[in-house]
Short mmCIF file of C-alpha atoms and ligand atoms in Angstrom, two decimals:
data_model
loop_
_atom_site.label_atom_id
_atom_site.label_comp_id
_atom_site.label_asym_id
_atom_site.label_seq_id
_atom_site.Cartn_x
_atom_site.Cartn_y
_atom_site.Cartn_z
CA MET A 8 -8.24 10.57 59.08
CA GLU A 9 -10.96 8.33 57.22
CA GLN A 10 -12.22 5.66 59.90
CA ALA A 11 -11.03 3.36 58.06
CA ASP A 12 -7.76 4.10 58.25
CA LYS A 13 -7.53 4.70 62.10
CA MET A 14 -8.83 0.64 62.21
CA ALA A 15 -5.89 -0.40 60.57
CA ASN A 16 -3.80 1.76 62.65
CA LEU A 17 -4.72 0.20 65.65
CA GLU A 18 -4.65 -3.17 64.22
CA LYS A 19 -0.32 -2.89 64.01
CA GLU A 20 -0.45 -0.32 66.09
CA GLN A 21 3.29 -0.53 68.13
CA THR A 22 4.85 0.57 71.58
CA PHE A 23 8.29 0.21 72.73
CA LEU A 24 9.32 -1.46 75.88
CA MET A 25 12.87 -1.84 77.26
CA MET A 26 14.11 -4.02 79.62
CA LYS A 27 15.38 -1.49 82.19
CA PRO A 28 18.80 -2.20 84.17
CA ASP A 29 17.97 -3.88 87.25
CA GLY A 30 15.31 -6.10 85.14
CA VAL A 31 18.13 -7.58 82.59
CA VAL A 32 20.71 -7.59 85.66
CA ARG A 33 18.22 -9.69 87.63
CA GLY A 34 17.99 -12.06 85.06
CA LEU A 35 14.03 -11.21 83.96
CA THR A 36 14.24 -10.73 80.00
CA GLY A 37 13.09 -13.56 79.39
CA GLU A 38 10.15 -13.79 81.82
CA VAL A 39 9.46 -10.15 80.53
CA ILE A 40 9.54 -11.49 76.42
CA LYS A 41 7.44 -14.51 77.43
CA ARG A 42 4.98 -12.25 79.25
CA ILE A 43 4.46 -10.11 75.58
CA GLU A 44 4.46 -13.22 73.46
CA ARG A 45 1.74 -15.32 75.59
CA CYS A 46 -0.51 -12.55 75.25
CA GLY A 47 -0.63 -12.83 71.10
CA LEU A 48 1.35 -9.53 70.88
CA LYS A 49 4.78 -9.86 68.31
CA ILE A 50 7.98 -8.49 68.83
CA VAL A 51 8.89 -7.06 65.86
CA ALA A 52 12.53 -5.53 66.90
CA LEU A 53 14.89 -6.60 69.39
CA LYS A 54 18.23 -5.74 70.58
CA MET A 55 20.80 -5.68 73.67
CA PHE A 56 22.81 -2.14 74.05
CA TRP A 57 24.24 -0.12 76.69
CA ALA A 58 22.98 3.74 76.66
CA THR A 59 25.28 6.72 76.97
CA ARG A 60 23.74 10.00 78.85
CA ASP A 61 23.44 11.21 75.84
CA GLN A 62 21.04 8.70 74.78
CA ILE A 63 18.87 8.67 77.85
CA ASP A 64 18.96 12.60 77.85
CA GLU A 65 16.43 12.09 73.95
CA HIS A 66 14.38 9.13 75.26
CA TYR A 67 13.08 11.67 77.97
CA PRO A 68 10.64 14.36 77.12
CA LYS A 69 12.26 17.25 78.51
CA SER A 70 8.90 19.69 78.51
CA GLU A 71 7.76 21.90 80.92
CA ALA A 72 4.59 19.02 81.42
CA TRP A 73 6.60 16.06 81.98
CA LEU A 74 8.65 17.76 85.00
CA ASN A 75 5.45 19.21 86.06
CA ARG A 76 3.97 15.95 86.00
CA ILE A 77 6.63 13.68 87.65
CA GLY A 78 7.28 16.36 90.27
CA GLU A 79 3.48 16.33 91.24
CA LYS A 80 3.27 12.72 91.39
CA THR A 81 5.96 12.34 93.73
CA LYS A 82 4.64 14.75 95.69
CA VAL A 83 1.06 12.62 95.98
CA ASN A 84 3.21 9.85 96.85
CA TYR A 85 5.35 11.90 100.26
CA ASP A 86 1.35 13.18 101.49
CA LYS A 87 -0.05 9.28 101.30
CA TYR A 88 2.48 7.98 103.33
CA GLY A 89 2.85 11.09 105.89
CA LEU A 90 6.33 12.16 104.63
CA ASP A 91 8.20 15.71 104.30
CA ILE A 92 8.12 16.59 100.90
CA LYS A 93 10.87 19.51 102.54
CA THR A 94 13.57 16.71 102.68
CA LEU A 95 14.09 17.21 98.82
CA GLY A 96 15.30 20.04 99.27
CA THR A 97 12.55 22.21 96.96
CA GLU A 98 8.49 21.65 96.75
CA ASN A 99 8.54 22.73 93.42
CA ASN A 100 7.05 20.75 90.63
CA LYS A 101 9.50 21.46 87.77
CA GLU A 102 12.48 21.31 89.84
CA ILE A 103 11.76 17.89 91.43
CA GLY A 104 11.02 16.30 87.71
CA LEU A 105 14.44 18.02 86.77
CA MET A 106 15.77 15.68 89.95
CA VAL A 107 14.21 12.28 88.97
CA ARG A 108 15.35 13.18 84.90
CA GLY A 109 19.49 13.14 86.51
CA TRP A 110 18.58 9.82 88.32
CA LEU A 111 17.10 8.63 85.33
CA LEU A 112 20.27 9.08 83.74
CA ASP A 113 22.66 8.06 85.71
CA TYR A 114 19.53 4.00 86.34
CA LEU A 115 19.38 3.62 82.80
CA THR A 116 23.03 3.62 81.97
CA SER A 117 24.25 1.50 85.12
CA ALA A 118 23.83 -1.81 82.75
CA PRO A 119 22.99 -2.92 79.07
CA MET A 120 19.07 -2.70 78.78
CA VAL A 121 17.02 -4.75 76.04
CA LYS A 122 14.40 -2.57 73.98
CA MET A 123 12.29 -3.82 71.67
CA VAL A 124 9.06 -2.81 69.53
CA ILE A 125 6.01 -4.87 70.37
CA GLU A 126 3.31 -4.27 67.51
CA GLY A 127 -0.69 -5.54 67.69
CA PRO A 128 -4.21 -3.88 68.40
CA HIS A 129 -3.85 -1.70 71.64
CA ALA A 130 -0.71 -2.56 71.67
CA VAL A 131 0.34 0.80 73.95
CA ASP A 132 -2.06 0.16 76.69
CA LEU A 133 -2.00 -3.65 76.81
CA VAL A 134 1.98 -3.20 77.33
CA ARG A 135 0.91 -0.71 80.03
CA LYS A 136 -1.39 -2.70 81.58
CA MET A 137 0.95 -5.65 81.96
CA ALA A 138 4.29 -3.45 83.08
CA GLY A 139 1.83 -2.43 85.81
CA ASN A 140 1.85 1.30 87.83
CA THR A 141 5.62 2.97 87.64
CA ILE A 142 5.56 2.04 91.78
CA PRO A 143 5.77 -1.33 92.78
CA ALA A 144 3.77 -0.98 95.64
CA GLN A 145 0.66 0.34 94.18
CA ALA A 146 1.43 -2.54 91.10
CA GLU A 147 -1.12 -5.19 90.68
CA MET A 148 -0.05 -8.31 91.26
CA GLY A 149 -0.14 -10.26 88.12
CA THR A 150 1.68 -7.18 86.05
CA ILE A 151 5.85 -6.99 86.31
CA ARG A 152 6.29 -4.48 88.19
CA GLY A 153 4.17 -5.99 90.49
CA ASP A 154 5.25 -9.09 90.37
CA PHE A 155 8.98 -8.70 90.52
CA SER A 156 9.82 -5.41 92.09
CA VAL A 157 9.65 -3.76 95.65
CA ASP A 158 11.06 0.27 95.81
CA SER A 159 9.26 3.25 96.55
CA ALA A 160 9.75 6.81 95.47
CA ALA A 161 10.50 8.14 99.18
CA PHE A 162 13.12 5.90 99.36
CA ALA A 163 14.86 5.96 95.83
CA ASN A 164 14.82 9.47 96.56
CA ARG A 165 16.30 9.71 99.88
CA ASP A 166 18.86 7.78 98.25
CA LYS A 167 19.18 10.67 94.63
CA ARG A 168 18.28 7.68 92.32
CA ALA A 169 15.25 7.06 90.54
CA ILE A 170 12.58 3.48 91.08
CA PHE A 171 13.71 0.49 90.39
CA ASN A 172 11.32 -0.85 88.27
CA ILE A 173 12.21 -3.05 86.01
CA ILE A 174 10.82 -2.28 82.42
CA HIS A 175 10.06 1.12 80.41
CA ALA A 176 6.94 1.42 78.37
CA SER A 177 5.45 3.87 75.91
CA GLU A 178 2.71 5.62 77.65
CA THR A 179 1.13 7.17 74.37
CA PRO A 180 0.98 5.86 70.87
CA GLU A 181 3.09 9.85 70.18
CA GLU A 182 5.63 8.67 72.81
CA ALA A 183 5.97 5.33 71.95
CA SER A 184 6.24 6.86 68.01
CA HIS A 185 9.16 8.91 69.35
CA GLU A 186 10.36 6.54 71.33
CA ILE A 187 10.66 4.28 68.37
CA ASP A 188 11.89 6.31 65.79
CA PHE A 189 14.71 7.63 68.24
CA TRP A 190 15.98 3.93 69.06
CA PHE A 191 15.63 1.99 66.19
CA GLY A 192 15.12 2.85 62.21
CA PRO A 193 13.32 1.14 59.75
CA GLU A 194 15.28 -1.74 58.94
CA ASP A 195 15.81 -2.97 62.40
CA ILE A 196 11.80 -3.76 62.13
CA HIS A 197 10.48 -6.96 61.31
CA GLU A 198 7.16 -7.36 59.03
CA TYR A 199 6.36 -11.52 59.71
CA GLU A 200 2.74 -13.33 60.26
CA LYS A 201 2.72 -14.81 63.80
CA VAL A 202 0.65 -18.29 63.31
CA GLU A 203 -2.91 -16.88 64.81
CA GLU A 204 -3.27 -14.61 62.78
CA ASN A 205 -4.32 -17.23 60.01
CA THR A 206 -6.40 -18.47 62.31
CA TYR A 207 -7.99 -15.31 62.60
CA LYS A 208 -7.90 -15.32 58.95
CA PHE A 209 -9.72 -18.70 59.49
CA VAL A 210 -12.25 -17.83 61.04
CA LYS A 211 -13.54 -15.28 59.32
CA ARG A 212 -13.61 -16.53 56.19
CA GLY A 213 -15.55 -19.80 57.75
P1 GDP B 308 6.43 5.80 83.70
O1 GDP B 308 6.18 5.27 82.25
O2 GDP B 308 5.89 4.38 84.90
O3 GDP B 308 7.68 4.44 84.25
O4 GDP B 308 6.86 6.31 84.93
P2 GDP B 308 6.97 7.57 84.68
O5 GDP B 308 7.18 7.99 83.01
O6 GDP B 308 5.92 8.57 85.65
O7 GDP B 308 8.83 7.68 85.42
C1 GDP B 308 9.70 7.59 84.26
C2 GDP B 308 10.95 7.15 85.49
O8 GDP B 308 11.01 7.65 86.36
C3 GDP B 308 9.77 5.70 86.31
O9 GDP B 308 9.51 4.24 85.72
C4 GDP B 308 10.98 5.49 87.65
O10 GDP B 308 11.78 5.19 87.39
C5 GDP B 308 11.68 7.18 87.77
N1 GDP B 308 10.31 8.20 88.84
C6 GDP B 308 8.79 8.20 88.71
N2 GDP B 308 8.31 9.10 89.73
C7 GDP B 308 9.72 8.84 89.99
C8 GDP B 308 10.09 9.47 91.58
O11 GDP B 308 8.76 9.94 92.13
N3 GDP B 308 10.94 9.68 92.47
C9 GDP B 308 11.61 8.79 91.83
N4 GDP B 308 13.05 8.65 92.69
N5 GDP B 308 11.81 8.22 90.56
C10 GDP B 308 11.16 8.31 89.75
MG1 MG B 309 6.64 7.33 81.77
#
């Protein structure tokens, strides 16, 4: 890809953010939207919906790499807090990953969610930064998960459920592209200018 095309892609990078059921039932949708808008990113699609298990099954990757990564992350956390991974019934990364994947189907179909597409320079990294670490205790204060969630991988695993952490946000531009295409049609995504985009133009001209 040419340098100019790469720049243009970065300027209008899109990411996918979803309020998870705990975020919606705790009335945090407005808080999350406020934070996105406050930093200057643009919401270009938005909808409340109640997902089916099949939809969530399509949403999360099924690849061996993804399952192994979730399993590995879980193990690292068990070690960190001196807990015994054997209590999970398996030490195999892929099997742990599959377990968590199943719990995600229960979690994300338990109440309505709010899905959105967010656009702007480095939208993927910015929204991940705003979301904070997957595990609430490791999410910095000032992030959505750090400010609004209290949960632990170990407790969640003990209770056979996913970690409750308010939102989902795409981790890479490739993941964002898959998720946006899956959850929205082209007619749902809007193109418009925010007022500050005009300000940037004015500054450039000056
Ligand atoms: P995210 O991109 O930060 O949401 O994290 P991942 O893609 O690694 O995991 C997807 C979701 O699975 C997380 O947001 C959690 O809800 C859940 N999850 C991740 N790791 C674990 C875990 O070790 N145990 C449990 N119970 N849930 C997990
Ligand atoms: Mg993820």
